Amino acid sequence: MSNSQAEQLSFSKKKIEQGYSFHYQWLDFNSEIQSMNFTLSNEGLFERFRDFKSYQKNYAQKSIFRAIKKKLRRKPIPGVQILYKKDNDHFYIEARGIDKNKVAKAYQTIAEIEQEVTEQYLSESYYQAFTDHLQNSGMKVNHGNIANNSVADLKPLKPLILDRVSIRNIRKVTNYVLGFVQSIPYSKLESRLTSSGAGFNTPLQLLWENQGDCDSKMTLTAALLRALMPRIKMALIFVDDHAFIGINIPAKAGELTINHDGINYVLGEPTGPATLPLGVLAPTSELAINQGHYTVQTYHEIIVEQ
């Protein structure tokens, strides 16, 4: 296990036609100097997640309520009267009618519509319901969805990384990406369940600002690995105040792994500043894994190469 600290030697960005050129230089696990120069488009940097913002519960409820109302007005439920009500900040719908069976069926239909529009709203907003290992529930950023939607914008990095490592060696590819992301300066993670996405940087925003919290760094790592290895099975692993990734490859002796739904994942630490190769986590993270104090979200989406 390496005890050295990830070190970013230099970082710069420069405006060019249609985007920005980035320069990164850092020390890898072997204390060797690595560097990458790449271009990111204006669309990826400034347009891709332009509508992504912190999750506001009241605004979400209003948006979902309006969508339900729109659907019900477009296709009324026969035999019942629908009333739209608000009690303080709580919105609710009441169904009235003479036939109790029709009223009951109306409530069932309303519940189905609510589930449908809620799922659509969360998907479009890049959020999802989340329950941690202590069964605390809330809304968090949909890290897998954001990673998927960042893959195309990160394609310029693919040939640069594969030039230095072999795609046939998943370990080398993963360790190169881990070293790169670990060297990027770290910013403190806000509470995952109560911050409403505050402080989270999408992958290209992280590169633009040259800093990110552990959730942001995990998402960038997942997106880069997905761009490099479209069919590899991954897992996003969340512990209290931290996050890391899992890669579905055979483990070597002594490497830290988990089994989730019958699939083994070797764990990797994207945050830094310690230069930790695949299979090694910080002591506090290793303790959380050994105690079962973690939540897993699989990331198995297959991106078709263009």
mmCIF file with all atom_site columns, N, CA, C and O in Angstrom, residues 70-100:
data_model
loop_
_atom_site.group_PDB
_atom_site.id
_atom_site.type_symbol
_atom_site.label_atom_id
_atom_site.label_alt_id
_atom_site.label_comp_id
_atom_site.label_asym_id
_atom_site.label_entity_id
_atom_site.label_seq_id
_atom_site.pdbx_PDB_ins_code
_atom_site.Cartn_x
_atom_site.Cartn_y
_atom_site.Cartn_z
_atom_site.occupancy
_atom_site.B_iso_or_equiv
_atom_site.pdbx_formal_charge
_atom_site.auth_seq_id
_atom_site.auth_comp_id
_atom_site.auth_asym_id
_atom_site.auth_atom_id
_atom_site.pdbx_PDB_model_num
ATOM 1   N N  . LYS A 1 70  ? -52.304 18.317 -15.062 1.00 0.00 ? 70  LYS A N  1
ATOM 2   C CA . LYS A 1 70  ? -52.337 18.395 -16.525 1.00 0.00 ? 70  LYS A CA 1
ATOM 3   C C  . LYS A 1 70  ? -52.797 17.079 -17.143 1.00 0.00 ? 70  LYS A C  1
ATOM 4   O O  . LYS A 1 70  ? -53.618 17.061 -18.068 1.00 0.00 ? 70  LYS A O  1
ATOM 5   N N  . LYS A 1 71  ? -52.289 15.968 -16.617 1.00 0.00 ? 71  LYS A N  1
ATOM 6   C CA . LYS A 1 71  ? -52.664 14.654 -17.140 1.00 0.00 ? 71  LYS A CA 1
ATOM 7   C C  . LYS A 1 71  ? -54.137 14.351 -16.867 1.00 0.00 ? 71  LYS A C  1
ATOM 8   O O  . LYS A 1 71  ? -54.846 13.796 -17.727 1.00 0.00 ? 71  LYS A O  1
ATOM 9   N N  . LEU A 1 72  ? -54.600 14.695 -15.684 1.00 0.00 ? 72  LEU A N  1
ATOM 10  C CA . LEU A 1 72  ? -55.983 14.407 -15.329 1.00 0.00 ? 72  LEU A CA 1
ATOM 11  C C  . LEU A 1 72  ? -56.965 15.285 -16.102 1.00 0.00 ? 72  LEU A C  1
ATOM 12  O O  . LEU A 1 72  ? -58.082 14.841 -16.413 1.00 0.00 ? 72  LEU A O  1
ATOM 13  N N  . ARG A 1 73  ? -56.560 16.498 -16.416 1.00 0.00 ? 73  ARG A N  1
ATOM 14  C CA . ARG A 1 73  ? -57.428 17.363 -17.209 1.00 0.00 ? 73  ARG A CA 1
ATOM 15  C C  . ARG A 1 73  ? -57.457 16.934 -18.672 1.00 0.00 ? 73  ARG A C  1
ATOM 16  O O  . ARG A 1 73  ? -58.456 17.123 -19.356 1.00 0.00 ? 73  ARG A O  1
ATOM 17  N N  . ARG A 1 74  ? -56.338 16.392 -19.112 1.00 0.00 ? 74  ARG A N  1
ATOM 18  C CA . ARG A 1 74  ? -56.272 15.911 -20.487 1.00 0.00 ? 74  ARG A CA 1
ATOM 19  C C  . ARG A 1 74  ? -57.096 14.633 -20.650 1.00 0.00 ? 74  ARG A C  1
ATOM 20  O O  . ARG A 1 74  ? -57.721 14.409 -21.680 1.00 0.00 ? 74  ARG A O  1
ATOM 21  N N  . LYS A 1 75  ? -57.108 13.803 -19.592 1.00 0.00 ? 75  LYS A N  1
ATOM 22  C CA . LYS A 1 75  ? -57.861 12.548 -19.641 1.00 0.00 ? 75  LYS A CA 1
ATOM 23  C C  . LYS A 1 75  ? -58.617 12.380 -18.318 1.00 0.00 ? 75  LYS A C  1
ATOM 24  O O  . LYS A 1 75  ? -58.144 11.714 -17.394 1.00 0.00 ? 75  LYS A O  1
ATOM 25  N N  . PRO A 1 76  ? -59.792 12.999 -18.213 1.00 0.00 ? 76  PRO A N  1
ATOM 26  C CA . PRO A 1 76  ? -60.564 12.949 -16.961 1.00 0.00 ? 76  PRO A CA 1
ATOM 27  C C  . PRO A 1 76  ? -60.966 11.521 -16.585 1.00 0.00 ? 76  PRO A C  1
ATOM 28  O O  . PRO A 1 76  ? -61.125 10.652 -17.448 1.00 0.00 ? 76  PRO A O  1
ATOM 29  N N  . ILE A 1 77  ? -61.120 11.307 -15.288 1.00 0.00 ? 77  ILE A N  1
ATOM 30  C CA . ILE A 1 77  ? -61.582 10.007 -14.789 1.00 0.00 ? 77  ILE A CA 1
ATOM 31  C C  . ILE A 1 77  ? -63.114 10.055 -14.710 1.00 0.00 ? 77  ILE A C  1
ATOM 32  O O  . ILE A 1 77  ? -63.666 10.894 -13.986 1.00 0.00 ? 77  ILE A O  1
ATOM 33  N N  . PRO A 1 78  ? -63.805 9.201  -15.440 1.00 0.00 ? 78  PRO A N  1
ATOM 34  C CA . PRO A 1 78  ? -65.277 9.266  -15.474 1.00 0.00 ? 78  PRO A CA 1
ATOM 35  C C  . PRO A 1 78  ? -65.917 8.900  -14.130 1.00 0.00 ? 78  PRO A C  1
ATOM 36  O O  . PRO A 1 78  ? -65.409 8.052  -13.401 1.00 0.00 ? 78  PRO A O  1
ATOM 37  N N  . GLY A 1 79  ? -66.997 9.612  -13.801 1.00 0.00 ? 79  GLY A N  1
ATOM 38  C CA . GLY A 1 79  ? -67.792 9.263  -12.629 1.00 0.00 ? 79  GLY A CA 1
ATOM 39  C C  . GLY A 1 79  ? -67.305 9.853  -11.325 1.00 0.00 ? 79  GLY A C  1
ATOM 40  O O  . GLY A 1 79  ? -67.873 9.543  -10.261 1.00 0.00 ? 79  GLY A O  1
ATOM 41  N N  . VAL A 1 80  ? -66.250 10.703 -11.364 1.00 0.00 ? 80  VAL A N  1
ATOM 42  C CA . VAL A 1 80  ? -65.753 11.311 -10.124 1.00 0.00 ? 80  VAL A CA 1
ATOM 43  C C  . VAL A 1 80  ? -65.438 12.782 -10.363 1.00 0.00 ? 80  VAL A C  1
ATOM 44  O O  . VAL A 1 80  ? -65.195 13.210 -11.492 1.00 0.00 ? 80  VAL A O  1
ATOM 45  N N  . GLN A 1 81  ? -65.453 13.533 -9.289  1.00 0.00 ? 81  GLN A N  1
ATOM 46  C CA . GLN A 1 81  ? -65.032 14.927 -9.307  1.00 0.00 ? 81  GLN A CA 1
ATOM 47  C C  . GLN A 1 81  ? -63.655 15.020 -8.656  1.00 0.00 ? 81  GLN A C  1
ATOM 48  O O  . GLN A 1 81  ? -63.435 14.496 -7.569  1.00 0.00 ? 81  GLN A O  1
ATOM 49  N N  . ILE A 1 82  ? -62.730 15.672 -9.338  1.00 0.00 ? 82  ILE A N  1
ATOM 50  C CA . ILE A 1 82  ? -61.363 15.808 -8.830  1.00 0.00 ? 82  ILE A CA 1
ATOM 51  C C  . ILE A 1 82  ? -61.167 17.215 -8.277  1.00 0.00 ? 82  ILE A C  1
ATOM 52  O O  . ILE A 1 82  ? -61.428 18.213 -8.961  1.00 0.00 ? 82  ILE A O  1
ATOM 53  N N  . LEU A 1 83  ? -60.706 17.291 -7.034  1.00 0.00 ? 83  LEU A N  1
ATOM 54  C CA . LEU A 1 83  ? -60.440 18.571 -6.384  1.00 0.00 ? 83  LEU A CA 1
ATOM 55  C C  . LEU A 1 83  ? -58.952 18.679 -6.069  1.00 0.00 ? 83  LEU A C  1
ATOM 56  O O  . LEU A 1 83  ? -58.345 17.741 -5.539  1.00 0.00 ? 83  LEU A O  1
ATOM 57  N N  . TYR A 1 84  ? -58.354 19.820 -6.395  1.00 0.00 ? 84  TYR A N  1
ATOM 58  C CA . TYR A 1 84  ? -56.930 20.051 -6.155  1.00 0.00 ? 84  TYR A CA 1
ATOM 59  C C  . TYR A 1 84  ? -56.790 20.987 -4.968  1.00 0.00 ? 84  TYR A C  1
ATOM 60  O O  . TYR A 1 84  ? -57.287 22.111 -4.985  1.00 0.00 ? 84  TYR A O  1
ATOM 61  N N  . LYS A 1 85  ? -56.089 20.537 -3.931  1.00 0.00 ? 85  LYS A N  1
ATOM 62  C CA . LYS A 1 85  ? -56.040 21.287 -2.680  1.00 0.00 ? 85  LYS A CA 1
ATOM 63  C C  . LYS A 1 85  ? -54.601 21.488 -2.205  1.00 0.00 ? 85  LYS A C  1
ATOM 64  O O  . LYS A 1 85  ? -53.689 20.757 -2.573  1.00 0.00 ? 85  LYS A O  1
ATOM 65  N N  . LYS A 1 86  ? -54.461 22.505 -1.348  1.00 0.00 ? 86  LYS A N  1
ATOM 66  C CA . LYS A 1 86  ? -53.156 22.807 -0.758  1.00 0.00 ? 86  LYS A CA 1
ATOM 67  C C  . LYS A 1 86  ? -53.351 23.103 0.720   1.00 0.00 ? 86  LYS A C  1
ATOM 68  O O  . LYS A 1 86  ? -54.221 23.875 1.108   1.00 0.00 ? 86  LYS A O  1
ATOM 69  N N  . ASP A 1 87  ? -52.562 22.470 1.554   1.00 0.00 ? 87  ASP A N  1
ATOM 70  C CA . ASP A 1 87  ? -52.579 22.689 3.000   1.00 0.00 ? 87  ASP A CA 1
ATOM 71  C C  . ASP A 1 87  ? -51.173 23.085 3.422   1.00 0.00 ? 87  ASP A C  1
ATOM 72  O O  . ASP A 1 87  ? -50.274 22.254 3.489   1.00 0.00 ? 87  ASP A O  1
ATOM 73  N N  . ASN A 1 88  ? -50.991 24.409 3.680   1.00 0.00 ? 88  ASN A N  1
ATOM 74  C CA . ASN A 1 88  ? -49.657 24.962 3.893   1.00 0.00 ? 88  ASN A CA 1
ATOM 75  C C  . ASN A 1 88  ? -48.797 24.663 2.668   1.00 0.00 ? 88  ASN A C  1
ATOM 76  O O  . ASN A 1 88  ? -49.108 25.106 1.580   1.00 0.00 ? 88  ASN A O  1
ATOM 77  N N  . ASP A 1 89  ? -47.729 23.895 2.823   1.00 0.00 ? 89  ASP A N  1
ATOM 78  C CA . ASP A 1 89  ? -46.869 23.581 1.675   1.00 0.00 ? 89  ASP A CA 1
ATOM 79  C C  . ASP A 1 89  ? -47.165 22.202 1.093   1.00 0.00 ? 89  ASP A C  1
ATOM 80  O O  . ASP A 1 89  ? -46.408 21.700 0.246   1.00 0.00 ? 89  ASP A O  1
ATOM 81  N N  . HIS A 1 90  ? -48.230 21.575 1.548   1.00 0.00 ? 90  HIS A N  1
ATOM 82  C CA . HIS A 1 90  ? -48.559 20.228 1.091   1.00 0.00 ? 90  HIS A CA 1
ATOM 83  C C  . HIS A 1 90  ? -49.685 20.278 0.057   1.00 0.00 ? 90  HIS A C  1
ATOM 84  O O  . HIS A 1 90  ? -50.737 20.869 0.302   1.00 0.00 ? 90  HIS A O  1
ATOM 85  N N  . PHE A 1 91  ? -49.431 19.674 -1.094  1.00 0.00 ? 91  PHE A N  1
ATOM 86  C CA . PHE A 1 91  ? -50.437 19.580 -2.151  1.00 0.00 ? 91  PHE A CA 1
ATOM 87  C C  . PHE A 1 91  ? -51.074 18.194 -2.122  1.00 0.00 ? 91  PHE A C  1
ATOM 88  O O  . PHE A 1 91  ? -50.379 17.192 -1.937  1.00 0.00 ? 91  PHE A O  1
ATOM 89  N N  . TYR A 1 92  ? -52.365 18.160 -2.333  1.00 0.00 ? 92  TYR A N  1
ATOM 90  C CA . TYR A 1 92  ? -53.011 16.848 -2.409  1.00 0.00 ? 92  TYR A CA 1
ATOM 91  C C  . TYR A 1 92  ? -54.249 16.925 -3.301  1.00 0.00 ? 92  TYR A C  1
ATOM 92  O O  . TYR A 1 92  ? -54.764 18.012 -3.602  1.00 0.00 ? 92  TYR A O  1
ATOM 93  N N  . ILE A 1 93  ? -54.702 15.752 -3.727  1.00 0.00 ? 93  ILE A N  1
ATOM 94  C CA . ILE A 1 93  ? -55.830 15.644 -4.655  1.00 0.00 ? 93  ILE A CA 1
ATOM 95  C C  . ILE A 1 93  ? -56.926 14.813 -3.994  1.00 0.00 ? 93  ILE A C  1
ATOM 96  O O  . ILE A 1 93  ? -56.649 13.764 -3.411  1.00 0.00 ? 93  ILE A O  1
ATOM 97  N N  . GLU A 1 94  ? -58.148 15.315 -4.111  1.00 0.00 ? 94  GLU A N  1
ATOM 98  C CA . GLU A 1 94  ? -59.285 14.617 -3.511  1.00 0.00 ? 94  GLU A CA 1
ATOM 99  C C  . GLU A 1 94  ? -60.245 14.185 -4.613  1.00 0.00 ? 94  GLU A C  1
ATOM 100 O O  . GLU A 1 94  ? -60.525 14.954 -5.541  1.00 0.00 ? 94  GLU A O  1
ATOM 101 N N  . ALA A 1 95  ? -60.711 12.959 -4.539  1.00 0.00 ? 95  ALA A N  1
ATOM 102 C CA . ALA A 1 95  ? -61.688 12.434 -5.494  1.00 0.00 ? 95  ALA A CA 1
ATOM 103 C C  . ALA A 1 95  ? -63.038 12.265 -4.792  1.00 0.00 ? 95  ALA A C  1
ATOM 104 O O  . ALA A 1 95  ? -63.106 11.692 -3.709  1.00 0.00 ? 95  ALA A O  1
ATOM 105 N N  . ARG A 1 96  ? -64.097 12.762 -5.427  1.00 0.00 ? 96  ARG A N  1
ATOM 106 C CA . ARG A 1 96  ? -65.437 12.626 -4.862  1.00 0.00 ? 96  ARG A CA 1
ATOM 107 C C  . ARG A 1 96  ? -66.370 11.996 -5.880  1.00 0.00 ? 96  ARG A C  1
ATOM 108 O O  . ARG A 1 96  ? -66.241 12.220 -7.086  1.00 0.00 ? 96  ARG A O  1
ATOM 109 N N  . GLY A 1 97  ? -67.339 11.236 -5.358  1.00 0.00 ? 97  GLY A N  1
ATOM 110 C CA . GLY A 1 97  ? -68.324 10.626 -6.239  1.00 0.00 ? 97  GLY A CA 1
ATOM 111 C C  . GLY A 1 97  ? -69.305 9.782  -5.465  1.00 0.00 ? 97  GLY A C  1
ATOM 112 O O  . GLY A 1 97  ? -69.057 9.414  -4.309  1.00 0.00 ? 97  GLY A O  1
ATOM 113 N N  . ILE A 1 98  ? -70.425 9.452  -6.091  1.00 0.00 ? 98  ILE A N  1
ATOM 114 C CA . ILE A 1 98  ? -71.458 8.635  -5.443  1.00 0.00 ? 98  ILE A CA 1
ATOM 115 C C  . ILE A 1 98  ? -71.033 7.174  -5.361  1.00 0.00 ? 98  ILE A C  1
ATOM 116 O O  . ILE A 1 98  ? -71.237 6.504  -4.351  1.00 0.00 ? 98  ILE A O  1
ATOM 117 N N  . ASP A 1 99  ? -70.395 6.703  -6.450  1.00 0.00 ? 99  ASP A N  1
ATOM 118 C CA . ASP A 1 99  ? -69.987 5.295  -6.526  1.00 0.00 ? 99  ASP A CA 1
ATOM 119 C C  . ASP A 1 99  ? -68.621 5.135  -5.822  1.00 0.00 ? 99  ASP A C  1
ATOM 120 O O  . ASP A 1 99  ? -67.601 5.629  -6.301  1.00 0.00 ? 99  ASP A O  1
ATOM 121 N N  . LYS A 1 100 ? -68.620 4.424  -4.689  1.00 0.00 ? 100 LYS A N  1
ATOM 122 C CA . LYS A 1 100 ? -67.386 4.246  -3.915  1.00 0.00 ? 100 LYS A CA 1
ATOM 123 C C  . LYS A 1 100 ? -66.322 3.486  -4.700  1.00 0.00 ? 100 LYS A C  1
ATOM 124 O O  . LYS A 1 100 ? -65.122 3.733  -4.545  1.00 0.00 ? 100 LYS A O  1
#
